[in-house]
Structures are given as C-alpha cells and as structure tokens.
PDB file of C-alpha atoms in Angstrom:
ATOM      1  CA  MET M1003      80.673  95.377  95.427  1.00  0.00           C
ATOM      2  CA  GLN M1004      79.638  98.574  93.763  1.00  0.00           C
ATOM      3  CA  GLU M1005      81.256 100.399  90.880  1.00  0.00           C
ATOM      4  CA  MET M1006      83.562 103.258  91.864  1.00  0.00           C
ATOM      5  CA  HIS M1007      85.944 105.635  90.201  1.00  0.00           C
ATOM      6  CA  GLY M1008      89.538 105.898  91.409  1.00  0.00           C
ATOM      7  CA  TYR M1009      88.968 109.060  93.404  1.00  0.00           C
ATOM      8  CA  GLN M1010      86.081 107.401  95.296  1.00  0.00           C
ATOM      9  CA  LEU M1011      88.305 104.435  96.152  1.00  0.00           C
ATOM     10  CA  ASN M1012      91.022 106.739  97.472  1.00  0.00           C
ATOM     11  CA  GLU M1013      88.485 108.724  99.491  1.00  0.00           C
ATOM     12  CA  LEU M1014      87.057 105.524 100.960  1.00  0.00           C
ATOM     13  CA  ILE M1015      90.494 104.409 102.098  1.00  0.00           C
ATOM     14  CA  ASP M1016      91.558 107.850 103.357  1.00  0.00           C
ATOM     15  CA  SER M1017      88.336 108.663 105.191  1.00  0.00           C
ATOM     16  CA  HIS M1018      87.838 105.296 106.830  1.00  0.00           C
ATOM     17  CA  LEU M1019      91.263 103.737 107.094  1.00  0.00           C
ATOM     18  CA  GLY M1020      93.728 106.592 106.652  1.00  0.00           C
ATOM     19  CA  THR M1021      95.584 105.821 109.868  1.00  0.00           C
ATOM     20  CA  SER M1022      95.711 102.074 109.228  1.00  0.00           C
ATOM     21  CA  ILE M1023      96.403 101.741 105.523  1.00  0.00           C
ATOM     22  CA  HIS M1024      98.831 103.995 103.739  1.00  0.00           C
ATOM     23  CA  LEU M1025      98.180 103.893 100.019  1.00  0.00           C
ATOM     24  CA  LYS M1026      99.392 106.757  97.876  1.00  0.00           C
ATOM     25  CA  LYS M1027      97.205 107.761  94.936  1.00  0.00           C
ATOM     26  CA  PRO M1028      99.822 106.871  92.283  1.00  0.00           C
ATOM     27  CA  THR M1029     100.162 103.424  93.854  1.00  0.00           C
ATOM     28  CA  ALA M1030      96.386 102.979  93.901  1.00  0.00           C
ATOM     29  CA  TYR M1031      96.118 103.860  90.200  1.00  0.00           C
ATOM     30  CA  ARG M1032      99.036 101.561  89.360  1.00  0.00           C
ATOM     31  CA  LEU M1033      97.274  98.729  91.197  1.00  0.00           C
ATOM     32  CA  LEU M1034      94.001  99.488  89.389  1.00  0.00           C
ATOM     33  CA  ASN M1035      95.834  99.309  86.055  1.00  0.00           C
ATOM     34  CA  GLN M1036      97.476  96.042  87.069  1.00  0.00           C
ATOM     35  CA  MET M1037      94.136  94.545  88.139  1.00  0.00           C
ATOM     36  CA  THR M1038      92.644  95.660  84.814  1.00  0.00           C
ATOM     37  CA  ASP M1039      95.505  93.970  82.953  1.00  0.00           C
ATOM     38  CA  ASP M1040      94.948  90.807  85.026  1.00  0.00           C
ATOM     39  CA  GLY M1041      91.241  90.818  84.135  1.00  0.00           C
ATOM     40  CA  TRP M1042      90.123  91.313  87.727  1.00  0.00           C
ATOM     41  CA  ILE M1043      88.376  94.611  87.044  1.00  0.00           C
ATOM     42  CA  THR M1044      87.019  96.467  84.053  1.00  0.00           C
ATOM     43  CA  PHE M1045      86.374 100.141  83.585  1.00  0.00           C
ATOM     44  CA  ARG M1046      84.227 102.434  81.554  1.00  0.00           C
ATOM     45  CA  GLU M1047      84.871 106.096  80.990  1.00  0.00           C
ATOM     46  CA  GLU M1048      82.328 108.582  82.236  1.00  0.00           C
ATOM     47  CA  ARG M1049      82.176 112.323  81.679  1.00  0.00           C
ATOM     48  CA  GLU M1050      80.443 114.764  83.977  1.00  0.00           C
ATOM     49  CA  GLY M1051      79.869 118.237  82.565  1.00  0.00           C
ATOM     50  CA  ASN M1052      83.080 119.916  81.390  1.00  0.00           C
ATOM     51  CA  ARG M1053      85.264 117.737  83.583  1.00  0.00           C
ATOM     52  CA  PRO M1054      87.772 115.364  82.021  1.00  0.00           C
ATOM     53  CA  PRO M1055      86.584 111.781  81.601  1.00  0.00           C
ATOM     54  CA  ARG M1056      87.105 109.467  84.552  1.00  0.00           C
ATOM     55  CA  ARG M1057      87.273 105.725  84.821  1.00  0.00           C
ATOM     56  CA  VAL M1058      84.567 103.896  86.725  1.00  0.00           C
ATOM     57  CA  TYR M1059      85.810 100.479  87.833  1.00  0.00           C
ATOM     58  CA  ALA M1060      83.815  97.290  88.316  1.00  0.00           C
ATOM     59  CA  ILE M1061      84.976  93.891  89.512  1.00  0.00           C
ATOM     60  CA  THR M1062      84.800  90.934  87.106  1.00  0.00           C
ATOM     61  CA  PRO M1063      83.913  87.340  88.029  1.00  0.00           C
ATOM     62  CA  ASN M1064      87.661  86.516  87.848  1.00  0.00           C
ATOM     63  CA  GLY M1065      88.319  89.490  90.113  1.00  0.00           C
ATOM     64  CA  GLU M1066      85.694  88.328  92.594  1.00  0.00           C
ATOM     65  CA  ALA M1067      87.277  84.849  92.639  1.00  0.00           C
ATOM     66  CA  ALA M1068      90.747  86.356  93.149  1.00  0.00           C
ATOM     67  CA  PHE M1069      89.394  88.637  95.887  1.00  0.00           C
ATOM     68  CA  GLN M1070      87.800  85.706  97.718  1.00  0.00           C
ATOM     69  CA  ARG M1071      91.001  83.645  97.427  1.00  0.00           C
ATOM     70  CA  LEU M1072      93.271  86.489  98.589  1.00  0.00           C
ATOM     71  CA  LEU M1073      90.890  87.435 101.394  1.00  0.00           C
ATOM     72  CA  ARG M1074      90.959  83.914 102.804  1.00  0.00           C
ATOM     73  CA  LYS M1075      94.739  83.738 102.473  1.00  0.00           C
ATOM     74  CA  SER M1076      95.116  87.085 104.253  1.00  0.00           C
ATOM     75  CA  LEU M1077      92.845  86.087 107.141  1.00  0.00           C
ATOM     76  CA  ALA M1078      94.652  82.778 107.708  1.00  0.00           C
ATOM     77  CA  ASP M1079      98.195  84.173 107.427  1.00  0.00           C
ATOM     78  CA  TYR M1080     100.277  86.208 109.843  1.00  0.00           C
ATOM     79  CA  LYS M1081     103.487  88.091 109.288  1.00  0.00           C
ATOM     80  CA  THR M1082     105.367  90.000 111.929  1.00  0.00           C
ATOM     81  CA  VAL M1083     105.279  93.762 111.673  1.00  0.00           C
ATOM     82  CA  ASP M1084     108.478  95.479 110.584  1.00  0.00           C
ATOM     83  CA  PHE M1085     109.069  98.458 112.839  1.00  0.00           C
ATOM     84  CA  VAL M1086     111.224 100.960 110.968  1.00  0.00           C
ATOM     85  CA  GLY M1087     111.921 102.789 114.243  1.00  0.00           C
ATOM     86  CA  ASN M1088     113.707  99.730 115.630  1.00  0.00           C
ATOM     87  CA  ILE M1089     116.936 100.877 113.986  1.00  0.00           C
ATOM     88  CA  GLY M1090     116.992 103.918 116.248  1.00  0.00           C
ATOM     89  CA  LEU M1091     116.229 101.748 119.271  1.00  0.00           C
ATOM     90  CA  LEU M1092     119.007  99.341 118.357  1.00  0.00           C
ATOM     91  CA  PHE M1093     121.595 102.123 118.624  1.00  0.00           C
ATOM     92  CA  LEU M1094     119.883 104.077 121.410  1.00  0.00           C
ATOM     93  CA  ASP M1095     122.923 103.822 123.681  1.00  0.00           C
ATOM     94  CA  VAL M1096     125.122 105.936 121.382  1.00  0.00           C
ATOM     95  CA  ILE M1097     122.998 109.044 122.041  1.00  0.00           C
ATOM     96  CA  PRO M1098     123.063 110.868 125.408  1.00  0.00           C
ATOM     97  CA  ALA M1099     120.154 109.774 127.636  1.00  0.00           C
ATOM     98  CA  GLU M1100     118.604 113.257 127.928  1.00  0.00           C
ATOM     99  CA  GLU M1101     118.527 113.586 124.143  1.00  0.00           C
ATOM    100  CA  THR M1102     117.167 110.050 123.775  1.00  0.00           C
ATOM    101  CA  ALA M1103     114.330 110.790 126.203  1.00  0.00           C
ATOM    102  CA  SER M1104     113.468 113.977 124.305  1.00  0.00           C
ATOM    103  CA  LEU M1105     113.454 112.158 120.957  1.00  0.00           C
ATOM    104  CA  LEU M1106     111.254 109.411 122.349  1.00  0.00           C
ATOM    105  CA  GLN M1107     108.886 112.082 123.702  1.00  0.00           C
ATOM    106  CA  ASP M1108     108.653 113.416 120.135  1.00  0.00           C
ATOM    107  CA  ARG M1109     107.892 109.901 118.916  1.00  0.00           C
ATOM    108  CA  ARG M1110     105.296 109.503 121.664  1.00  0.00           C
ATOM    109  CA  ALA M1111     103.542 112.690 120.533  1.00  0.00           C
ATOM    110  CA  ILE M1112     103.298 111.326 116.982  1.00  0.00           C
ATOM    111  CA  VAL M1113     101.826 108.037 118.228  1.00  0.00           C
ATOM    112  CA  ALA M1114      99.361 109.905 120.469  1.00  0.00           C
ATOM    113  CA  ASP M1115      98.237 112.016 117.490  1.00  0.00           C
ATOM    114  CA  LEU M1116      97.766 108.881 115.377  1.00  0.00           C
ATOM    115  CA  LEU M1117      95.726 107.293 118.151  1.00  0.00           C
ATOM    116  CA  GLN M1118      93.511 110.359 118.434  1.00  0.00           C
ATOM    117  CA  GLU M1119      93.019 110.459 114.648  1.00  0.00           C
ATOM    118  CA  THR M1120      92.226 106.736 114.552  1.00  0.00           C
ATOM    119  CA  GLN M1121      89.630 107.149 117.287  1.00  0.00           C
ATOM    120  CA  THR M1122      87.861 109.876 115.286  1.00  0.00           C
ATOM    121  CA  HIS M1123      87.125 107.258 112.605  1.00  0.00           C
ATOM    122  CA  ALA M1124      85.241 104.974 115.027  1.00  0.00           C
ATOM    123  CA  GLY M1125      81.657 103.990 114.466  1.00  0.00           C
ATOM    124  CA  HIS M1126      81.998 101.795 111.395  1.00  0.00           C
ATOM    125  CA  HIS M1127      80.629  98.297 111.129  1.00  0.00           C
ATOM    126  CA  GLY M1128      82.157  94.949 110.345  1.00  0.00           C
ATOM    127  CA  GLY M1129      85.638  94.758 108.924  1.00  0.00           C
ATOM    128  CA  PHE M1130      86.236  98.505 108.856  1.00  0.00           C
ATOM    129  CA  GLN M1131      85.646  98.674 112.601  1.00  0.00           C
ATOM    130  CA  LEU M1132      87.887  95.659 113.216  1.00  0.00           C
ATOM    131  CA  VAL M1133      90.770  97.320 111.377  1.00  0.00           C
ATOM    132  CA  LEU M1134      90.314 100.500 113.399  1.00  0.00           C
ATOM    133  CA  GLU M1135      90.147  98.562 116.670  1.00  0.00           C
ATOM    134  CA  HIS M1136      93.296  96.637 115.723  1.00  0.00           C
ATOM    135  CA  GLN M1137      95.143  99.869 114.943  1.00  0.00           C
ATOM    136  CA  THR M1138      93.878 101.459 118.173  1.00  0.00           C
ATOM    137  CA  ARG M1139      95.099  98.505 120.237  1.00  0.00           C
ATOM    138  CA  HIS M1140      98.553  98.684 118.645  1.00  0.00           C
ATOM    139  CA  LEU M1141      98.831 102.429 119.188  1.00  0.00           C
ATOM    140  CA  LYS M1142      97.734 102.207 122.834  1.00  0.00           C
ATOM    141  CA  THR M1143     100.279  99.447 123.453  1.00  0.00           C
ATOM    142  CA  GLU M1144     102.988 101.505 121.753  1.00  0.00           C
ATOM    143  CA  LEU M1145     102.169 104.475 124.005  1.00  0.00           C
ATOM    144  CA  GLU M1146     102.367 102.305 127.132  1.00  0.00           C
ATOM    145  CA  TRP M1147     105.682 100.850 126.006  1.00  0.00           C
ATOM    146  CA  LEU M1148     107.123 104.288 125.171  1.00  0.00           C
ATOM    147  CA  ASP M1149     106.057 105.599 128.580  1.00  0.00           C
ATOM    148  CA  GLU M1150     107.917 102.713 130.259  1.00  0.00           C
ATOM    149  CA  ILE M1151     111.071 103.215 128.191  1.00  0.00           C
ATOM    150  CA  ILE M1152     111.085 106.988 128.683  1.00  0.00           C
ATOM    151  CA  ALA M1153     110.655 106.505 132.445  1.00  0.00           C
ATOM    152  CA  GLN M1154     113.561 104.020 132.506  1.00  0.00           C
ATOM    153  CA  ILE M1155     115.821 106.390 130.600  1.00  0.00           C
ATOM    154  CA  GLU M1156     114.881 109.395 132.747  1.00  0.00           C
ATOM    155  CA  SER M1157     115.465 107.467 135.986  1.00  0.00           C
ATOM    156  CA  SER M1158     118.930 106.237 135.020  1.00  0.00           C
TER     157      SER M1158
END
C-alpha cells in the first residue's frame, strides 16, 4: 500500500466508492488518529510551497497485520443491512394511499439517482469493481421492489 495524505484518502473513497461507502472527512481523520494511536499507521509532515503542512500516512507492520486480520474477518462475516426507511414502511397504513404512493415515488427517484451515480463509477478492477457491482445489484433490486409496492398501492 502506498503512502497517502488524508485528502488523498478521502478523494479515493469519494471518487471510487462515494455511493457505497459514506465516510465523512471528520470521521476519516478521527479514524486516522485512532490508527496512529494504535500503532497501525505512522505519519510524517510534508509542506508544499506556502501551503500548511499536511500529514502523509504510511501503514506499519502491525497495521498490515491488523488489516489482513480484519479483512479476513470482514469477508467471512455477514450482518443484515439495517434499512432506516423501514420505519416509514412499518407505519405506511396511517398515511393516505395517494400520499404514500407519491412519497414512495420520491424515494424511488432518489434510488434511481444513486443507481445512475454508481454506474458512472464503473470500470474499476478487483475489489473496487465488486463493491460497485454489489451496490448496483442492491439498488436495482430496491427499484424493482419499489415499483411493485407503488403499483400495489395505486391499484388498491
């Protein structure tokens, strides 16, 4: 793994996985600090011209071992996805059907936009592409499901 500064890491995540992984910059820097404290990464400060100094991070042997261990654990494990929108679905019947259909159409538009954005990131190799394909499959399935539910509501 190559050395990177925090901004490069954020750009890598945003440009390649922005629709699949949601990591805010403050959270990323907090995690970098935590990994530094744990001895998983080190940093050196670098200055470019008149710009303020920036930290360039590098993984340590302990960090590489932790990465390998966590990677294997992540690949072997599975946790169900928590769908925040399920709360609205749970109480769907307390809203008039025409309003429910309209709200679900709004939701559908958001999912369709996410799918389109995810598909613009295609063309990567290896794990990056697998993450994008996984996200694409979930979004397509969500669109199909929403279409079915909207049709059911509109026909009743």
